PDB file of C-alpha atoms in Angstrom:
ATOM      1  CA  UNK A   1      -0.083   0.146   0.299  1.00 43.00           C
ATOM      2  CA  UNK A   2       2.870   2.426  -0.445  1.00 47.00           C
ATOM      3  CA  UNK A   3       1.463   5.786  -0.024  1.00 59.00           C
ATOM      4  CA  UNK A   4      -2.226   4.826   0.070  1.00 75.00           C
ATOM      5  CA  UNK A   5      -2.916   5.232   3.961  1.00 81.00           C
ATOM      6  CA  UNK A   6      -4.972   1.730   4.824  1.00 89.00           C
ATOM      7  CA  UNK A   7      -8.997   2.426   4.950  1.00 91.00           C
ATOM      8  CA  UNK A   8     -10.111  -1.163   5.454  1.00 95.00           C
ATOM      9  CA  UNK A   9      -9.308  -2.998   8.638  1.00 96.00           C
ATOM     10  CA  UNK A  10      -9.706  -6.861   9.734  1.00 96.00           C
ATOM     11  CA  UNK A  11      -8.649  -7.935  13.304  1.00 94.00           C
ATOM     12  CA  UNK A  12      -9.058 -10.992  15.514  1.00 88.00           C
ATOM     13  CA  UNK A  13     -12.713 -11.086  16.558  1.00 81.00           C
ATOM     14  CA  UNK A  14     -15.098 -11.220  17.694  1.00 82.00           C
ATOM     15  CA  UNK A  15     -16.311  -7.998  18.764  1.00 84.00           C
ATOM     16  CA  UNK A  16     -15.731  -6.674  22.236  1.00 81.00           C
ATOM     17  CA  UNK A  17     -12.347  -8.388  22.503  1.00 85.00           C
ATOM     18  CA  UNK A  18      -9.070  -6.725  23.250  1.00 87.00           C
ATOM     19  CA  UNK A  19      -7.635  -6.768  19.423  1.00 91.00           C
ATOM     20  CA  UNK A  20     -10.703  -4.308  18.682  1.00 91.00           C
ATOM     21  CA  UNK A  21      -9.713  -2.303  21.147  1.00 89.00           C
ATOM     22  CA  UNK A  22      -6.218  -2.203  20.093  1.00 92.00           C
ATOM     23  CA  UNK A  23      -7.248  -1.441  16.340  1.00 94.00           C
ATOM     24  CA  UNK A  24      -8.926   1.509  17.725  1.00 92.00           C
ATOM     25  CA  UNK A  25      -6.309   3.388  18.999  1.00 92.00           C
ATOM     26  CA  UNK A  26      -5.261   3.924  15.632  1.00 93.00           C
ATOM     27  CA  UNK A  27      -6.513   7.066  14.181  1.00 93.00           C
ATOM     28  CA  UNK A  28      -7.059   5.728  10.370  1.00 92.00           C
ATOM     29  CA  UNK A  29      -8.813   2.615  11.762  1.00 92.00           C
ATOM     30  CA  UNK A  30     -10.958   4.195  13.872  1.00 90.00           C
ATOM     31  CA  UNK A  31     -12.446   6.526  10.668  1.00 92.00           C
ATOM     32  CA  UNK A  32     -12.302   3.279   8.131  1.00 91.00           C
ATOM     33  CA  UNK A  33     -14.133  -0.034   8.144  1.00 94.00           C
ATOM     34  CA  UNK A  34     -13.170  -2.559  10.969  1.00 94.00           C
ATOM     35  CA  UNK A  35     -14.256  -6.196  10.232  1.00 94.00           C
ATOM     36  CA  UNK A  36     -13.963  -9.234  12.426  1.00 93.00           C
ATOM     37  CA  UNK A  37     -12.411 -12.453  11.743  1.00 91.00           C
ATOM     38  CA  UNK A  38     -12.334 -15.639  13.252  1.00 86.00           C
ATOM     39  CA  UNK A  39      -9.149 -16.354  13.376  1.00 88.00           C
ATOM     40  CA  UNK A  40      -5.257 -15.075  12.790  1.00 90.00           C
ATOM     41  CA  UNK A  41      -4.900 -16.928   9.558  1.00 91.00           C
ATOM     42  CA  UNK A  42      -8.142 -15.780   8.191  1.00 92.00           C
ATOM     43  CA  UNK A  43      -7.348 -11.905   9.097  1.00 94.00           C
ATOM     44  CA  UNK A  44      -4.102 -12.295   7.355  1.00 96.00           C
ATOM     45  CA  UNK A  45      -5.218 -14.270   4.859  1.00 95.00           C
ATOM     46  CA  UNK A  46      -7.739 -11.221   3.660  1.00 96.00           C
ATOM     47  CA  UNK A  47      -5.160  -8.923   3.656  1.00 96.00           C
ATOM     48  CA  UNK A  48      -3.163 -11.343   1.290  1.00 96.00           C
ATOM     49  CA  UNK A  49      -6.139 -11.462  -1.178  1.00 95.00           C
ATOM     50  CA  UNK A  50      -6.765  -7.504  -1.187  1.00 95.00           C
ATOM     51  CA  UNK A  51      -9.923  -8.045   0.569  1.00 96.00           C
ATOM     52  CA  UNK A  52      -8.495  -5.774   3.666  1.00 96.00           C
ATOM     53  CA  UNK A  53      -5.488  -2.992   3.572  1.00 96.00           C
ATOM     54  CA  UNK A  54      -4.233  -4.259   6.809  1.00 96.00           C
ATOM     55  CA  UNK A  55      -5.016  -6.861  10.015  1.00 97.00           C
ATOM     56  CA  UNK A  56      -4.468  -6.366  13.703  1.00 96.00           C
ATOM     57  CA  UNK A  57      -3.336  -9.574  15.222  1.00 94.00           C
ATOM     58  CA  UNK A  58      -1.482 -10.432  19.058  1.00 91.00           C
ATOM     59  CA  UNK A  59       1.997 -10.926  18.631  1.00 92.00           C
ATOM     60  CA  UNK A  60       2.711 -12.001  22.186  1.00 90.00           C
ATOM     61  CA  UNK A  61       1.181 -11.152  25.880  1.00 85.00           C
ATOM     62  CA  UNK A  62       3.399 -10.103  28.679  1.00 84.00           C
ATOM     63  CA  UNK A  63       2.107 -13.081  31.004  1.00 80.00           C
ATOM     64  CA  UNK A  64       1.250 -16.028  28.337  1.00 77.00           C
ATOM     65  CA  UNK A  65       4.405 -15.062  25.940  1.00 84.00           C
ATOM     66  CA  UNK A  66       4.421 -15.149  22.217  1.00 84.00           C
ATOM     67  CA  UNK A  67       1.225 -16.170  20.332  1.00 86.00           C
ATOM     68  CA  UNK A  68       2.812 -18.981  18.249  1.00 87.00           C
ATOM     69  CA  UNK A  69      -0.397 -18.898  15.585  1.00 88.00           C
ATOM     70  CA  UNK A  70       0.758 -15.131  14.589  1.00 92.00           C
ATOM     71  CA  UNK A  71       4.243 -16.291  14.588  1.00 93.00           C
ATOM     72  CA  UNK A  72       3.752 -19.243  12.322  1.00 91.00           C
ATOM     73  CA  UNK A  73       1.201 -17.209   9.719  1.00 92.00           C
ATOM     74  CA  UNK A  74       3.805 -14.720   9.110  1.00 93.00           C
ATOM     75  CA  UNK A  75       6.621 -17.307   8.610  1.00 91.00           C
ATOM     76  CA  UNK A  76       4.680 -19.155   6.079  1.00 89.00           C
ATOM     77  CA  UNK A  77       2.910 -18.563   3.131  1.00 87.00           C
ATOM     78  CA  UNK A  78       2.729 -15.420   0.775  1.00 92.00           C
ATOM     79  CA  UNK A  79       5.288 -12.448   2.633  1.00 95.00           C
ATOM     80  CA  UNK A  80       3.313  -9.918   4.986  1.00 96.00           C
ATOM     81  CA  UNK A  81       4.792  -6.710   6.528  1.00 96.00           C
ATOM     82  CA  UNK A  82       4.344  -4.920  10.017  1.00 97.00           C
ATOM     83  CA  UNK A  83       3.885  -1.822  10.025  1.00 95.00           C
ATOM     84  CA  UNK A  84       3.179  -0.672  13.202  1.00 95.00           C
ATOM     85  CA  UNK A  85       2.789  -2.245  16.625  1.00 95.00           C
ATOM     86  CA  UNK A  86       0.385  -1.418  19.242  1.00 95.00           C
ATOM     87  CA  UNK A  87       0.641  -2.275  23.166  1.00 93.00           C
ATOM     88  CA  UNK A  88      -2.452  -2.252  25.067  1.00 90.00           C
ATOM     89  CA  UNK A  89      -2.741  -2.804  29.011  1.00 88.00           C
ATOM     90  CA  UNK A  90      -4.673  -6.230  29.767  1.00 86.00           C
ATOM     91  CA  UNK A  91      -7.183  -4.685  32.082  1.00 89.00           C
ATOM     92  CA  UNK A  92     -10.201  -7.299  32.829  1.00 93.00           C
ATOM     93  CA  UNK A  93     -13.269  -6.265  34.508  1.00 95.00           C
ATOM     94  CA  UNK A  94     -16.428  -8.701  35.971  1.00 96.00           C
ATOM     95  CA  UNK A  95     -19.259  -7.578  34.315  1.00 95.00           C
ATOM     96  CA  UNK A  96     -22.993  -8.665  34.612  1.00 95.00           C
ATOM     97  CA  UNK A  97     -26.618  -6.884  33.561  1.00 95.00           C
ATOM     98  CA  UNK A  98     -27.866  -4.019  35.035  1.00 95.00           C
ATOM     99  CA  UNK A  99     -29.104  -4.404  38.271  1.00 92.00           C
ATOM    100  CA  UNK A 100     -26.888  -7.666  39.115  1.00 92.00           C
ATOM    101  CA  UNK A 101     -24.874  -7.474  42.247  1.00 92.00           C
ATOM    102  CA  UNK A 102     -21.384  -9.515  43.339  1.00 93.00           C
ATOM    103  CA  UNK A 103     -23.347 -11.525  45.978  1.00 92.00           C
ATOM    104  CA  UNK A 104     -25.434 -13.071  43.429  1.00 92.00           C
ATOM    105  CA  UNK A 105     -22.973 -13.896  40.944  1.00 94.00           C
ATOM    106  CA  UNK A 106     -22.381 -17.958  40.812  1.00 94.00           C
ATOM    107  CA  UNK A 107     -21.892 -18.889  37.409  1.00 95.00           C
ATOM    108  CA  UNK A 108     -19.347 -16.641  35.061  1.00 96.00           C
ATOM    109  CA  UNK A 109     -18.291 -16.656  31.754  1.00 95.00           C
ATOM    110  CA  UNK A 110     -14.472 -16.216  30.505  1.00 92.00           C
ATOM    111  CA  UNK A 111     -12.100 -17.123  27.855  1.00 88.00           C
ATOM    112  CA  UNK A 112      -9.776 -19.708  29.476  1.00 86.00           C
ATOM    113  CA  UNK A 113      -6.674 -17.099  29.240  1.00 82.00           C
ATOM    114  CA  UNK A 114      -8.576 -14.387  30.856  1.00 88.00           C
ATOM    115  CA  UNK A 115      -9.625 -16.692  33.918  1.00 90.00           C
ATOM    116  CA  UNK A 116      -6.298 -17.701  34.232  1.00 87.00           C
ATOM    117  CA  UNK A 117      -4.948 -14.528  34.622  1.00 88.00           C
ATOM    118  CA  UNK A 118      -7.598 -13.541  37.411  1.00 93.00           C
ATOM    119  CA  UNK A 119      -7.136 -16.519  38.967  1.00 92.00           C
ATOM    120  CA  UNK A 120      -6.396 -15.003  42.282  1.00 94.00           C
ATOM    121  CA  UNK A 121      -9.124 -12.231  42.050  1.00 94.00           C
ATOM    122  CA  UNK A 122     -11.966 -14.821  41.522  1.00 95.00           C
ATOM    123  CA  UNK A 123     -10.704 -17.403  44.746  1.00 94.00           C
ATOM    124  CA  UNK A 124     -10.799 -14.356  47.012  1.00 94.00           C
ATOM    125  CA  UNK A 125     -13.915 -12.713  45.484  1.00 95.00           C
ATOM    126  CA  UNK A 126     -16.112 -15.637  44.092  1.00 94.00           C
ATOM    127  CA  UNK A 127     -15.112 -18.674  45.732  1.00 93.00           C
ATOM    128  CA  UNK A 128     -18.243 -20.649  44.825  1.00 91.00           C
ATOM    129  CA  UNK A 129     -18.483 -19.370  41.673  1.00 93.00           C
ATOM    130  CA  UNK A 130     -18.312 -22.053  38.518  1.00 94.00           C
ATOM    131  CA  UNK A 131     -16.025 -20.610  35.466  1.00 95.00           C
ATOM    132  CA  UNK A 132     -17.512 -21.446  32.610  1.00 94.00           C
ATOM    133  CA  UNK A 133     -14.789 -21.487  29.475  1.00 91.00           C
ATOM    134  CA  UNK A 134     -15.916 -19.542  26.446  1.00 89.00           C
ATOM    135  CA  UNK A 135     -14.149 -18.746  23.271  1.00 83.00           C
ATOM    136  CA  UNK A 136     -13.285 -15.540  23.730  1.00 84.00           C
ATOM    137  CA  UNK A 137     -14.073 -12.272  26.061  1.00 86.00           C
ATOM    138  CA  UNK A 138     -16.435 -11.084  23.671  1.00 87.00           C
ATOM    139  CA  UNK A 139     -18.349 -14.296  23.801  1.00 88.00           C
ATOM    140  CA  UNK A 140     -18.229 -14.112  27.532  1.00 92.00           C
ATOM    141  CA  UNK A 141     -20.051 -10.714  27.401  1.00 93.00           C
ATOM    142  CA  UNK A 142     -22.330 -11.479  24.774  1.00 92.00           C
ATOM    143  CA  UNK A 143     -23.377 -14.365  26.882  1.00 94.00           C
ATOM    144  CA  UNK A 144     -23.880 -12.444  30.267  1.00 95.00           C
ATOM    145  CA  UNK A 145     -25.669  -9.906  28.189  1.00 95.00           C
ATOM    146  CA  UNK A 146     -27.940 -12.809  26.809  1.00 95.00           C
ATOM    147  CA  UNK A 147     -28.729 -13.913  30.316  1.00 93.00           C
ATOM    148  CA  UNK A 148     -26.980 -17.407  30.006  1.00 95.00           C
ATOM    149  CA  UNK A 149     -24.133 -16.793  32.554  1.00 96.00           C
ATOM    150  CA  UNK A 150     -24.150 -14.418  35.676  1.00 95.00           C
ATOM    151  CA  UNK A 151     -21.454 -12.344  34.642  1.00 96.00           C
ATOM    152  CA  UNK A 152     -18.242 -12.285  32.636  1.00 95.00           C
ATOM    153  CA  UNK A 153     -14.682 -11.566  32.646  1.00 95.00           C
ATOM    154  CA  UNK A 154     -14.350  -9.355  29.567  1.00 92.00           C
ATOM    155  CA  UNK A 155     -12.633  -6.215  28.353  1.00 90.00           C
ATOM    156  CA  UNK A 156     -14.084  -2.890  29.326  1.00 91.00           C
ATOM    157  CA  UNK A 157     -14.815  -2.535  25.501  1.00 90.00           C
ATOM    158  CA  UNK A 158     -17.220  -5.741  25.835  1.00 90.00           C
ATOM    159  CA  UNK A 159     -18.689  -4.535  29.055  1.00 93.00           C
ATOM    160  CA  UNK A 160     -19.471  -1.063  27.066  1.00 92.00           C
ATOM    161  CA  UNK A 161     -20.588  -3.066  24.258  1.00 89.00           C
ATOM    162  CA  UNK A 162     -22.985  -5.113  25.787  1.00 93.00           C
ATOM    163  CA  UNK A 163     -24.370  -2.322  27.771  1.00 94.00           C
ATOM    164  CA  UNK A 164     -23.302  -4.661  30.897  1.00 95.00           C
ATOM    165  CA  UNK A 165     -22.582  -3.341  34.322  1.00 95.00           C
ATOM    166  CA  UNK A 166     -19.028  -3.306  35.504  1.00 95.00           C
ATOM    167  CA  UNK A 167     -19.144  -4.966  39.048  1.00 95.00           C
ATOM    168  CA  UNK A 168     -15.043  -5.096  39.235  1.00 94.00           C
ATOM    169  CA  UNK A 169     -12.339  -3.272  37.428  1.00 92.00           C
ATOM    170  CA  UNK A 170      -8.917  -4.405  37.092  1.00 91.00           C
ATOM    171  CA  UNK A 171      -9.068  -7.851  38.598  1.00 94.00           C
ATOM    172  CA  UNK A 172      -6.590  -9.586  36.895  1.00 91.00           C
ATOM    173  CA  UNK A 173      -3.491 -10.719  39.377  1.00 90.00           C
ATOM    174  CA  UNK A 174      -1.083  -8.890  37.402  1.00 87.00           C
ATOM    175  CA  UNK A 175      -1.940  -5.339  37.229  1.00 82.00           C
ATOM    176  CA  UNK A 176       0.918  -4.726  34.544  1.00 84.00           C
ATOM    177  CA  UNK A 177       0.117  -7.428  31.809  1.00 86.00           C
ATOM    178  CA  UNK A 178       0.270  -5.672  28.386  1.00 89.00           C
ATOM    179  CA  UNK A 179      -0.299  -7.776  24.952  1.00 90.00           C
ATOM    180  CA  UNK A 180       1.263  -6.587  22.119  1.00 93.00           C
ATOM    181  CA  UNK A 181      -0.318  -6.228  18.585  1.00 95.00           C
ATOM    182  CA  UNK A 182       1.054  -5.975  15.054  1.00 96.00           C
ATOM    183  CA  UNK A 183      -0.942  -4.155  12.127  1.00 97.00           C
ATOM    184  CA  UNK A 184       0.398  -6.296   9.287  1.00 97.00           C
ATOM    185  CA  UNK A 185      -0.155  -5.272   5.250  1.00 96.00           C
ATOM    186  CA  UNK A 186       1.133  -6.104   1.844  1.00 95.00           C
ATOM    187  CA  UNK A 187       4.760  -5.745   1.157  1.00 94.00           C
ATOM    188  CA  UNK A 188       5.973  -1.856   0.924  1.00 91.00           C
ATOM    189  CA  UNK A 189       8.112   0.699   1.545  1.00 90.00           C
ATOM    190  CA  UNK A 190       8.488   0.870   5.343  1.00 91.00           C
ATOM    191  CA  UNK A 191       7.413   3.341   7.462  1.00 90.00           C
ATOM    192  CA  UNK A 192      10.040   6.284   7.331  1.00 92.00           C
ATOM    193  CA  UNK A 193      13.055   5.730  10.327  1.00 92.00           C
ATOM    194  CA  UNK A 194      12.130   7.562  13.633  1.00 92.00           C
ATOM    195  CA  UNK A 195      15.400   6.977  15.733  1.00 88.00           C
ATOM    196  CA  UNK A 196      13.531   4.717  18.270  1.00 91.00           C
ATOM    197  CA  UNK A 197      12.409   1.655  15.236  1.00 94.00           C
ATOM    198  CA  UNK A 198      11.716  -1.864  15.712  1.00 95.00           C
ATOM    199  CA  UNK A 199      12.682  -4.248  12.867  1.00 96.00           C
ATOM    200  CA  UNK A 200      11.362  -7.970  12.494  1.00 96.00           C
ATOM    201  CA  UNK A 201      12.772 -10.959  11.317  1.00 96.00           C
ATOM    202  CA  UNK A 202      11.898 -14.650  10.489  1.00 95.00           C
ATOM    203  CA  UNK A 203      15.378 -16.127  10.274  1.00 93.00           C
ATOM    204  CA  UNK A 204      16.071 -19.688   9.171  1.00 91.00           C
ATOM    205  CA  UNK A 205      19.412 -20.984  10.469  1.00 85.00           C
ATOM    206  CA  UNK A 206      21.690 -23.540   8.239  1.00 73.00           C
ATOM    207  CA  UNK A 207      21.436 -26.721  10.412  1.00 69.00           C
ATOM    208  CA  UNK A 208      24.334 -28.681   8.838  1.00 64.00           C
ATOM    209  CA  UNK A 209      26.700 -26.278  10.180  1.00 69.00           C
ATOM    210  CA  UNK A 210      28.077 -25.680  14.018  1.00 72.00           C
ATOM    211  CA  UNK A 211      27.562 -22.999  15.557  1.00 77.00           C
ATOM    212  CA  UNK A 212      24.972 -21.312  13.376  1.00 81.00           C
ATOM    213  CA  UNK A 213      22.980 -19.675  15.441  1.00 85.00           C
ATOM    214  CA  UNK A 214      25.649 -18.292  17.308  1.00 89.00           C
ATOM    215  CA  UNK A 215      26.550 -16.942  14.014  1.00 88.00           C
ATOM    216  CA  UNK A 216      23.392 -15.140  13.765  1.00 89.00           C
ATOM    217  CA  UNK A 217      23.952 -13.540  16.959  1.00 91.00           C
ATOM    218  CA  UNK A 218      27.231 -12.202  16.449  1.00 92.00           C
ATOM    219  CA  UNK A 219      25.786 -10.369  12.975  1.00 91.00           C
ATOM    220  CA  UNK A 220      23.872  -8.308  15.138  1.00 92.00           C
ATOM    221  CA  UNK A 221      26.382  -8.003  18.519  1.00 90.00           C
ATOM    222  CA  UNK A 222      29.485  -6.125  16.172  1.00 89.00           C
ATOM    223  CA  UNK A 223      27.324  -4.509  14.527  1.00 89.00           C
ATOM    224  CA  UNK A 224      25.931  -2.629  18.234  1.00 87.00           C
ATOM    225  CA  UNK A 225      22.631  -4.067  17.434  1.00 91.00           C
ATOM    226  CA  UNK A 226      20.323  -4.745  20.397  1.00 90.00           C
ATOM    227  CA  UNK A 227      18.360  -8.018  20.305  1.00 91.00           C
ATOM    228  CA  UNK A 228      15.188  -7.443  22.142  1.00 90.00           C
ATOM    229  CA  UNK A 229      13.319 -10.546  21.430  1.00 92.00           C
ATOM    230  CA  UNK A 230      14.067 -13.975  20.096  1.00 93.00           C
ATOM    231  CA  UNK A 231      11.535 -16.829  20.010  1.00 91.00           C
ATOM    232  CA  UNK A 232      11.913 -20.380  18.265  1.00 89.00           C
ATOM    233  CA  UNK A 233       9.281 -22.132  16.228  1.00 88.00           C
ATOM    234  CA  UNK A 234       9.192 -25.722  14.261  1.00 85.00           C
ATOM    235  CA  UNK A 235       8.890 -25.273  11.097  1.00 78.00           C
ATOM    236  CA  UNK A 236       7.137 -28.712  10.365  1.00 75.00           C
ATOM    237  CA  UNK A 237      10.191 -29.855   8.310  1.00 74.00           C
ATOM    238  CA  UNK A 238      11.328 -32.165  11.067  1.00 70.00           C
ATOM    239  CA  UNK A 239      12.107 -32.943  14.849  1.00 74.00           C
ATOM    240  CA  UNK A 240      14.886 -30.376  15.474  1.00 69.00           C
ATOM    241  CA  UNK A 241      14.020 -27.924  12.682  1.00 79.00           C
ATOM    242  CA  UNK A 242      13.350 -24.657  14.133  1.00 84.00           C
ATOM    243  CA  UNK A 243      13.048 -21.045  12.435  1.00 90.00           C
ATOM    244  CA  UNK A 244      13.993 -17.799  15.177  1.00 92.00           C
ATOM    245  CA  UNK A 245      11.560 -14.559  15.218  1.00 95.00           C
ATOM    246  CA  UNK A 246      13.856 -11.624  15.932  1.00 95.00           C
ATOM    247  CA  UNK A 247      12.938  -8.230  17.096  1.00 95.00           C
ATOM    248  CA  UNK A 248      15.761  -5.749  16.588  1.00 94.00           C
ATOM    249  CA  UNK A 249      16.415  -2.403  17.798  1.00 92.00           C
ATOM    250  CA  UNK A 250      16.822  -0.248  14.618  1.00 92.00           C
ATOM    251  CA  UNK A 251      15.565   0.487  11.052  1.00 94.00           C
ATOM    252  CA  UNK A 252      16.062  -1.147   7.898  1.00 94.00           C
ATOM    253  CA  UNK A 253      17.260   2.422   6.337  1.00 92.00           C
ATOM    254  CA  UNK A 254      19.940   2.212   9.750  1.00 91.00           C
ATOM    255  CA  UNK A 255      23.293   1.602   8.311  1.00 88.00           C
ATOM    256  CA  UNK A 256      24.463  -0.665  10.844  1.00 89.00           C
ATOM    257  CA  UNK A 257      21.109  -2.705  10.731  1.00 93.00           C
ATOM    258  CA  UNK A 258      21.234  -2.827   7.409  1.00 92.00           C
ATOM    259  CA  UNK A 259      25.259  -4.389   7.346  1.00 91.00           C
ATOM    260  CA  UNK A 260      23.704  -6.870  10.105  1.00 93.00           C
ATOM    261  CA  UNK A 261      20.837  -8.117   7.537  1.00 93.00           C
ATOM    262  CA  UNK A 262      23.216  -8.531   4.712  1.00 93.00           C
ATOM    263  CA  UNK A 263      25.414 -10.488   6.708  1.00 92.00           C
ATOM    264  CA  UNK A 264      22.372 -12.599   7.804  1.00 92.00           C
ATOM    265  CA  UNK A 265      21.318 -13.184   4.147  1.00 93.00           C
ATOM    266  CA  UNK A 266      25.102 -14.485   3.849  1.00 90.00           C
ATOM    267  CA  UNK A 267      25.180 -17.323   6.425  1.00 86.00           C
ATOM    268  CA  UNK A 268      21.351 -17.744   6.598  1.00 88.00           C
ATOM    269  CA  UNK A 269      19.281 -20.576   4.822  1.00 87.00           C
ATOM    270  CA  UNK A 270      16.918 -17.744   4.274  1.00 90.00           C
ATOM    271  CA  UNK A 271      15.994 -14.383   5.986  1.00 93.00           C
ATOM    272  CA  UNK A 272      12.516 -13.195   5.578  1.00 95.00           C
ATOM    273  CA  UNK A 273      11.849  -9.662   6.525  1.00 96.00           C
ATOM    274  CA  UNK A 274       8.806  -9.029   8.449  1.00 96.00           C
ATOM    275  CA  UNK A 275       8.810  -5.133   8.602  1.00 95.00           C
ATOM    276  CA  UNK A 276      10.237  -1.945  10.248  1.00 96.00           C
ATOM    277  CA  UNK A 277       7.843   0.162  12.138  1.00 96.00           C
ATOM    278  CA  UNK A 278       7.989   2.851  15.156  1.00 94.00           C
ATOM    279  CA  UNK A 279       8.625   1.283  18.417  1.00 91.00           C
ATOM    280  CA  UNK A 280       5.229   1.689  20.755  1.00 87.00           C
ATOM    281  CA  UNK A 281       6.397   3.717  23.909  1.00 77.00           C
ATOM    282  CA  UNK A 282       4.028   2.539  26.392  1.00 64.00           C
ATOM    283  CA  UNK A 283       5.722   3.064  29.489  1.00 62.00           C
ATOM    284  CA  UNK A 284       8.086   5.663  31.219  1.00 56.00           C
ATOM    285  CA  UNK A 285      10.051   3.119  32.808  1.00 59.00           C
ATOM    286  CA  UNK A 286      13.542   2.820  32.213  1.00 50.00           C
ATOM    287  CA  UNK A 287      13.234  -0.391  31.003  1.00 58.00           C
ATOM    288  CA  UNK A 288      11.214   0.860  27.496  1.00 61.00           C
ATOM    289  CA  UNK A 289      13.490   3.524  26.697  1.00 66.00           C
ATOM    290  CA  UNK A 290      15.782   2.363  23.484  1.00 68.00           C
ATOM    291  CA  UNK A 291      19.401   0.716  24.439  1.00 71.00           C
ATOM    292  CA  UNK A 292      22.175   2.677  23.266  1.00 73.00           C
ATOM    293  CA  UNK A 293      24.594   1.603  20.601  1.00 72.00           C
ATOM    294  CA  UNK A 294      28.020   1.048  22.253  1.00 75.00           C
ATOM    295  CA  UNK A 295      30.713   3.501  21.670  1.00 77.00           C
ATOM    296  CA  UNK A 296      31.532   3.491  17.710  1.00 79.00           C
ATOM    297  CA  UNK A 297      28.538   1.135  16.849  1.00 80.00           C
ATOM    298  CA  UNK A 298      26.131   4.074  16.798  1.00 79.00           C
ATOM    299  CA  UNK A 299      24.738   5.333  13.266  1.00 80.00           C
ATOM    300  CA  UNK A 300      26.974   8.645  13.556  1.00 82.00           C
ATOM    301  CA  UNK A 301      30.264   6.541  13.694  1.00 84.00           C
ATOM    302  CA  UNK A 302      29.047   4.398  10.916  1.00 84.00           C
ATOM    303  CA  UNK A 303      28.559   7.349   8.589  1.00 83.00           C
ATOM    304  CA  UNK A 304      31.523   8.639   9.390  1.00 86.00           C
ATOM    305  CA  UNK A 305      33.306   5.732   8.663  1.00 86.00           C
ATOM    306  CA  UNK A 306      31.289   5.400   5.204  1.00 84.00           C
ATOM    307  CA  UNK A 307      32.239   8.723   4.422  1.00 87.00           C
ATOM    308  CA  UNK A 308      36.507   7.757   5.102  1.00 88.00           C
ATOM    309  CA  UNK A 309      36.221   4.898   3.383  1.00 89.00           C
ATOM    310  CA  UNK A 310      34.997   6.844   0.071  1.00 89.00           C
ATOM    311  CA  UNK A 311      37.571   9.740   0.709  1.00 89.00           C
ATOM    312  CA  UNK A 312      40.320   6.571   0.369  1.00 89.00           C
ATOM    313  CA  UNK A 313      38.575   4.632  -2.370  1.00 89.00           C
ATOM    314  CA  UNK A 314      38.464   8.485  -4.075  1.00 88.00           C
ATOM    315  CA  UNK A 315      42.474   8.912  -3.228  1.00 86.00           C
ATOM    316  CA  UNK A 316      41.604  11.802  -1.326  1.00 86.00           C
ATOM    317  CA  UNK A 317      43.972  13.053   1.791  1.00 78.00           C
ATOM    318  CA  UNK A 318      41.969  11.603   5.153  1.00 70.00           C
TER     319      UNK A 318
END
């Protein structure tokens, strides 16, 4: 979609989930059309088929870890690229039909991951309630609104969508939990560098060479490229064959990251570029600040060294 802002968005549904809440933080999505998909694969296939301009899907959760199905879908099939990330605080609420009270709740609908993240609160406040597993946070809210359950654990947007009363908010056992979502589109020029960017890759190492993974890491380390995440997923080819997903600090337009990518291309069985995009600053904490490059490995140092080499090759005095 080079030069054309997206207007048709698809997201992992159903309505009233954290994915919809995350998507609506993007101004273009708030103005455009938003269509829920039944699965991550369906959402990404809609983009591949040009039925949508972009898809918002979950990448990882600070409690549950990586979303394997999303990584698998990005590593396989027609290439797609991440153009933006959204990090959303996971704030679960307990919601019920208007007029209900906490003392009346005997049956709670929840997605299994939601009930797991609220286990302590449920034990302390609803020890005798039965928790019923449902397919999504949105389905939990819809079931409570229809009277199928006394209450639901859901996202705030789900409670509002189904006109439920919030009996208790911020009920997650880990109040600082967040989910990271990726906005994915068909390949095109990446967003321009901002100075605080992330580049995502899927790297297939050469399995017949000793130290292959170490070689991958060295290509980044010797150039001062910070590796902020590494995940492995089986390729499905054979037991012990993996693809590694890397998140690196920097942009494909940066000299040092560009050199690292060239190095990976030389030594890896395959490298799939998954996008360079602005990092979502979601917290003022020190851990959310960019890691500075070591001395001699900043972008300015690379530019100076490149200019020096050009002068040497031109026969100029240095």
